[in-house]
Amino acid sequence: MSCRSLPDEKQLKCDFFMLTLLLIALIIQLVRIMKKPACNTITLWAILLMSLLLVHGTEGLNTVFAQKKGDIILRGIIYNSASKRPLGGSVLFIIELKKKTTADADGSYRMTLPKPGIYNVVITSEGMRVYKTTLIVESDTIKNFQMDAREVRGQGITITGKRDIQTVSRHTMTLKQIKETPATFGDSMNAIAALPGVIRTGGDLFGPIIIRGGDQRGIRYLIDDIPVYSPLHYGGMHSVINSNLIDQIDLFSSSFPAEFGSATSSVISIRTIDDVKEFSGYTDLSILAASALVQTCFLRNDAGGISAGSPMEDRKKDDRTAGYILASGRISYIDLIVLPVVGLIMGEKISVVPNYWDYQFKAKYYFNPKHSLTLFAMGSKDYFRLSNNKTAWDGSDPLLTGLKLKTDQMNHGQSLYYTYQPSEKFMNRLSFYSSLKQNYVSSSIPAPGVNLALKGIYIDSRPYVFGLLDKFKIVAIKKYLEIRGGAEYTLYYFTARGRTPGSMGRSVTSDISDVNLVPVILNNNIFNHALGGYAEAKITYEGLTVMPGFRTDYLKRAGRATWDPRLLLSYEFPSRTTISAAGGKYSYFFQTNPAFFDVSPQLCKIGRDSKPEWAFHRAVGLEQEIDLFSIKMEGFWNDFYDLTQRYIHIGPDGGLRHMMNTGRIRAYGAEIMLKKDRREDENGIFGWVSYTYTRSKFRSGLPPYPGIYGFSFNKTGDPWGSFWQNYMHEQNHSLKVILGYANEGHTITGKFMLYSSGPYTPIIFSKEDIDYYNDTNMHRYYPVYGRPNSRHFPVIHRLDIRYSHSTTYSWGYVSWYVEVINVYNYRPIVFERWDYRFPYHTQIPMLHSSNPKRSSYSDSVAFIPNFGVEVKF
């Protein structure tokens, strides 16, 4: 049966169904092809070419079946007249036809008209004045609409205009920018890694985020004011929130406002959408995961009741809006498609198997124009297992043969907040939130000779966080003085059971046979109570902005309070030139960090022997905007003090201690970013080029043990504790080029990165494991390391591309995309491969090199293709 035999109105649905089947068949064929030994990068490129043809071929089908003969197409862009930003989600209604359409995320709309004529058009958009006009349409027409902002929206009041937070040390990304950035899988955290000063510990695509060379533990993640302690799924390919739920992401690289506490490095604040106009949804299907979102608004009907989103003609006034409800989720199937393909390519069983899913739910109800109540809930689950099937015959460590690692993690967050906003001069929000985490980790090393502290490791940790937060904003003198503040109480209830290794000091061997490790039995029930608050005033006059702020936090267990003054100065000239400076003191108590608790639960019960970790930030910036171009230059210098160092020792009172507040980090550098925007009603080039120079130094401050080069096992500290050394996540140079071109529904973007590798600790010697030789009559040589992080690998570079084609219909849009990560399959040198069969600097014939050998991960796939389809209805 052919789709052409169906009625016209059903042909498009039929074609879409057939194309979906073709995509599924393509995935199956991909798996079959990979079974052939000859499969390589060329084969993958052939598959991608077929995918590209599939995507491009839909354009012709969409053109043919989206428009009947004699129909007229009305299309264009709806955008804000002041900011020129697109008004995605705007509703365009034609009275004569009683027909409506919703604008895409980029503000574009498309409407099919049955014949030429005069049409009355009504456009509505949240926060904007209702737009009414009359159009005379004779043929296919392109018409763009500019909408003006208004103050009253729905059931509340909002203040419009330029955002009232700082621009220095801050970058903002919208959903559209997130999806157009290549090599992100359409994910928010991956897109943030494309910004200046941001790196991933696993090489830009995987691993946790590091910002401006700062302390990784000092980054604060917030989603609608809920603290999120595990923002990424295992491996870092996706964050734990659906991107279609995101309204905007703010990255504060450093020198952030007093509103944000419990952070010494940076803040990533995500705001979810707070505006639903009608029943709609999204779905995204790729070879990595599937996600979906469904949402609807509620309206007050004439009988005084509430009903789900009604047609446009039933919404006579905005004050009929009663609220909204939405739900979203995602599930991965990497283990079903991607890992089997990788295994077939490599010809061996894949030992790493991650699985994850997440969900989000949000509902809002307007009691009246002044009062509203919002419920938000989110959660995620990650399961991960690793099996080491390698043997000593390939040079791997024989003590790790049979290693098995398993983790099972669940996170749930909830918030209920009540908003009172009687006028544009006052707003108060009272929030109750909770963040609940369950984390189970176990490892098994069956080989003899392994330190007993590393055998039978398991940790069952459950950090629960409950908080009550109240925030207010007062416009004391309109346009001149605004006062903001808040107070917060937080209860931390952490429990942990298990057995974990503890360190008596730092070893120059880092070998798993090292007697420097001791077992630590966990049986912890820890309560921590914290109080905090902040106040800041925003003073503006002409182009000058002064924002002094102050924050304080108190932890009962430590019996200490922090005192953190902060200041922002900014001046904007009429030429759209802005100079800014910001800085201050930033503190947090490590006992309240669940991520820290998962690794070392025993440290979170430390009381008055500990100090809060703190930092002092300074940042200066210069920004110039010229039409659609902008250039931004910033310099920063951040010092981190009293960082917690794991160290078991005897205290002054004779008791056992597990840590010392002796660590320091000094991070400084500069960033420059040239950005090109495009008006949403125009085709053209967009993107940015950035360069970041960073120096980040670390010093543990732990006492040394006798004989730095003596390799003594009588270790009581860190032999390099008094020396400044490269921080393990330092990246001296980073160049990022993100460029895109949009033409009608076609968008192609590319990302090229050239950056310094992270530092590593070189192997300078080796020792023979005598105990292993006595037990097995086989030689085992383990490495001895030199000065920590004293050398760098060669420069790393990578090119990623993404192509997408979007077609808009009256009911929504369909977008097909293809992206390739690491186009030319470059494999960087990122580690020293040690062969445990041979001593240091021995020539190994089969490797044609000496021991150790600087290597890349040749047994992994660096070339990653991804393709899929996104549908909005």
Short mmCIF file of N, CA, C and O in Angstrom, two decimals, residues 67 71-77 92-94 97 101 108-114 119-121 123 133 135-145 808 810:
data_model
loop_
_atom_site.label_atom_id
_atom_site.label_comp_id
_atom_site.label_asym_id
_atom_site.label_seq_id
_atom_site.Cartn_x
_atom_site.Cartn_y
_atom_site.Cartn_z
N GLN A 67 1.10 21.18 1.89
CA GLN A 67 0.35 22.24 1.23
C GLN A 67 -0.42 21.66 0.04
O GLN A 67 0.13 21.08 -0.87
N ASP A 71 -3.64 26.14 -1.95
CA ASP A 71 -3.46 26.72 -0.62
C ASP A 71 -2.43 27.83 -0.65
O ASP A 71 -1.55 27.88 -1.51
N ILE A 72 -2.54 28.73 0.33
CA ILE A 72 -1.60 29.84 0.48
C ILE A 72 -0.91 29.71 1.83
O ILE A 72 -1.56 29.42 2.84
N ILE A 73 0.40 29.93 1.84
CA ILE A 73 1.18 29.81 3.06
C ILE A 73 1.48 31.20 3.62
O ILE A 73 2.02 32.07 2.92
N LEU A 74 1.13 31.39 4.89
CA LEU A 74 1.50 32.58 5.65
C LEU A 74 2.52 32.15 6.70
O LEU A 74 2.23 31.27 7.52
N ARG A 75 3.69 32.76 6.66
CA ARG A 75 4.72 32.37 7.62
C ARG A 75 5.58 33.58 7.98
O ARG A 75 5.53 34.61 7.31
N GLY A 76 6.38 33.41 9.03
CA GLY A 76 7.25 34.50 9.48
C GLY A 76 7.76 34.26 10.87
O GLY A 76 7.79 33.14 11.36
N ILE A 77 8.19 35.35 11.54
CA ILE A 77 8.78 35.30 12.87
C ILE A 77 8.02 36.23 13.81
O ILE A 77 7.64 37.33 13.43
N LEU A 92 -0.82 32.39 17.32
CA LEU A 92 -1.40 33.23 16.26
C LEU A 92 -2.76 32.64 15.89
O LEU A 92 -2.86 31.46 15.54
N PHE A 93 -3.81 33.47 15.97
CA PHE A 93 -5.18 33.02 15.75
C PHE A 93 -5.81 33.87 14.64
O PHE A 93 -5.74 35.10 14.67
N ILE A 94 -6.40 33.21 13.64
CA ILE A 94 -7.12 33.90 12.56
C ILE A 94 -8.62 33.75 12.81
O ILE A 94 -9.15 32.63 12.81
N LEU A 97 -11.09 32.03 10.16
CA LEU A 97 -10.93 30.59 9.99
C LEU A 97 -11.12 29.81 11.29
O LEU A 97 -11.20 28.58 11.27
N THR A 101 -2.15 28.60 15.37
CA THR A 101 -0.88 27.90 15.29
C THR A 101 0.04 28.45 16.38
O THR A 101 -0.12 29.59 16.81
N SER A 108 9.40 31.18 14.91
CA SER A 108 8.84 31.01 13.57
C SER A 108 7.46 30.36 13.63
O SER A 108 7.19 29.51 14.47
N TYR A 109 6.59 30.80 12.73
CA TYR A 109 5.25 30.22 12.65
C TYR A 109 4.93 29.94 11.18
O TYR A 109 5.58 30.46 10.26
N ARG A 110 3.92 29.13 10.95
CA ARG A 110 3.48 28.79 9.60
C ARG A 110 2.00 28.45 9.64
O ARG A 110 1.57 27.65 10.46
N MET A 111 1.22 29.06 8.74
CA MET A 111 -0.23 28.86 8.70
C MET A 111 -0.66 28.66 7.25
O MET A 111 -0.23 29.41 6.36
N THR A 112 -1.48 27.66 7.01
CA THR A 112 -2.02 27.39 5.68
C THR A 112 -3.40 28.05 5.54
O THR A 112 -4.30 27.78 6.34
N LEU A 113 -3.55 28.90 4.52
CA LEU A 113 -4.81 29.59 4.26
C LEU A 113 -5.48 28.96 3.04
O LEU A 113 -4.81 28.64 2.05
N PRO A 114 -6.80 28.82 3.06
CA PRO A 114 -7.48 28.14 1.95
C PRO A 114 -7.56 28.96 0.66
O PRO A 114 -7.63 28.41 -0.44
N TYR A 119 -7.85 38.91 6.32
CA TYR A 119 -7.90 38.11 7.54
C TYR A 119 -7.54 38.97 8.75
O TYR A 119 -6.62 39.78 8.71
N ASN A 120 -8.31 38.79 9.83
CA ASN A 120 -8.03 39.45 11.10
C ASN A 120 -7.21 38.51 11.97
O ASN A 120 -7.61 37.37 12.25
N VAL A 121 -6.04 39.00 12.41
CA VAL A 121 -5.08 38.17 13.14
C VAL A 121 -4.95 38.66 14.58
O VAL A 121 -4.86 39.87 14.83
N ILE A 123 -2.57 37.81 18.05
CA ILE A 123 -1.39 37.09 18.55
C ILE A 123 -1.25 37.34 20.04
O ILE A 123 -1.33 38.48 20.51
N THR A 133 -4.19 42.75 14.24
CA THR A 133 -3.97 43.42 12.95
C THR A 133 -4.84 42.78 11.89
O THR A 133 -5.41 41.70 12.09
N LEU A 135 -4.72 41.61 7.78
CA LEU A 135 -3.81 41.32 6.68
C LEU A 135 -4.59 41.10 5.39
O LEU A 135 -5.66 40.48 5.40
N ILE A 136 -4.04 41.65 4.31
CA ILE A 136 -4.56 41.35 2.98
C ILE A 136 -3.59 40.37 2.33
O ILE A 136 -2.44 40.71 2.05
N VAL A 137 -4.05 39.15 2.10
CA VAL A 137 -3.18 38.09 1.60
C VAL A 137 -3.64 37.70 0.20
O VAL A 137 -4.81 37.31 0.01
N GLU A 138 -2.75 37.81 -0.77
CA GLU A 138 -3.07 37.46 -2.15
C GLU A 138 -2.32 36.23 -2.63
O GLU A 138 -2.77 35.54 -3.54
N SER A 139 -1.16 35.96 -2.03
CA SER A 139 -0.35 34.80 -2.40
C SER A 139 0.51 34.43 -1.19
O SER A 139 0.34 34.99 -0.10
N ASP A 140 1.41 33.45 -1.37
CA ASP A 140 2.30 33.07 -0.27
C ASP A 140 2.97 34.32 0.29
O ASP A 140 3.55 35.12 -0.44
N THR A 141 2.89 34.46 1.62
CA THR A 141 3.31 35.71 2.26
C THR A 141 4.23 35.43 3.45
O THR A 141 3.98 34.51 4.23
N ILE A 142 5.28 36.25 3.57
CA ILE A 142 6.15 36.23 4.74
C ILE A 142 5.86 37.50 5.54
O ILE A 142 6.03 38.61 5.04
N LYS A 143 5.41 37.35 6.78
CA LYS A 143 5.04 38.47 7.61
C LYS A 143 5.61 38.27 9.01
O LYS A 143 5.29 37.28 9.68
N ASN A 144 6.46 39.21 9.45
CA ASN A 144 7.03 39.16 10.79
C ASN A 144 6.26 40.10 11.71
O ASN A 144 5.82 41.18 11.30
N PHE A 145 6.09 39.70 12.97
CA PHE A 145 5.34 40.49 13.93
C PHE A 145 6.22 40.84 15.12
O PHE A 145 6.90 39.98 15.68
N THR A 808 7.87 23.31 9.96
CA THR A 808 6.80 23.75 10.85
C THR A 808 5.44 23.50 10.19
O THR A 808 5.24 23.78 9.01
N SER A 810 0.95 23.52 11.17
CA SER A 810 -0.01 24.21 12.02
C SER A 810 -0.10 23.56 13.40
O SER A 810 -0.42 24.22 14.39
#
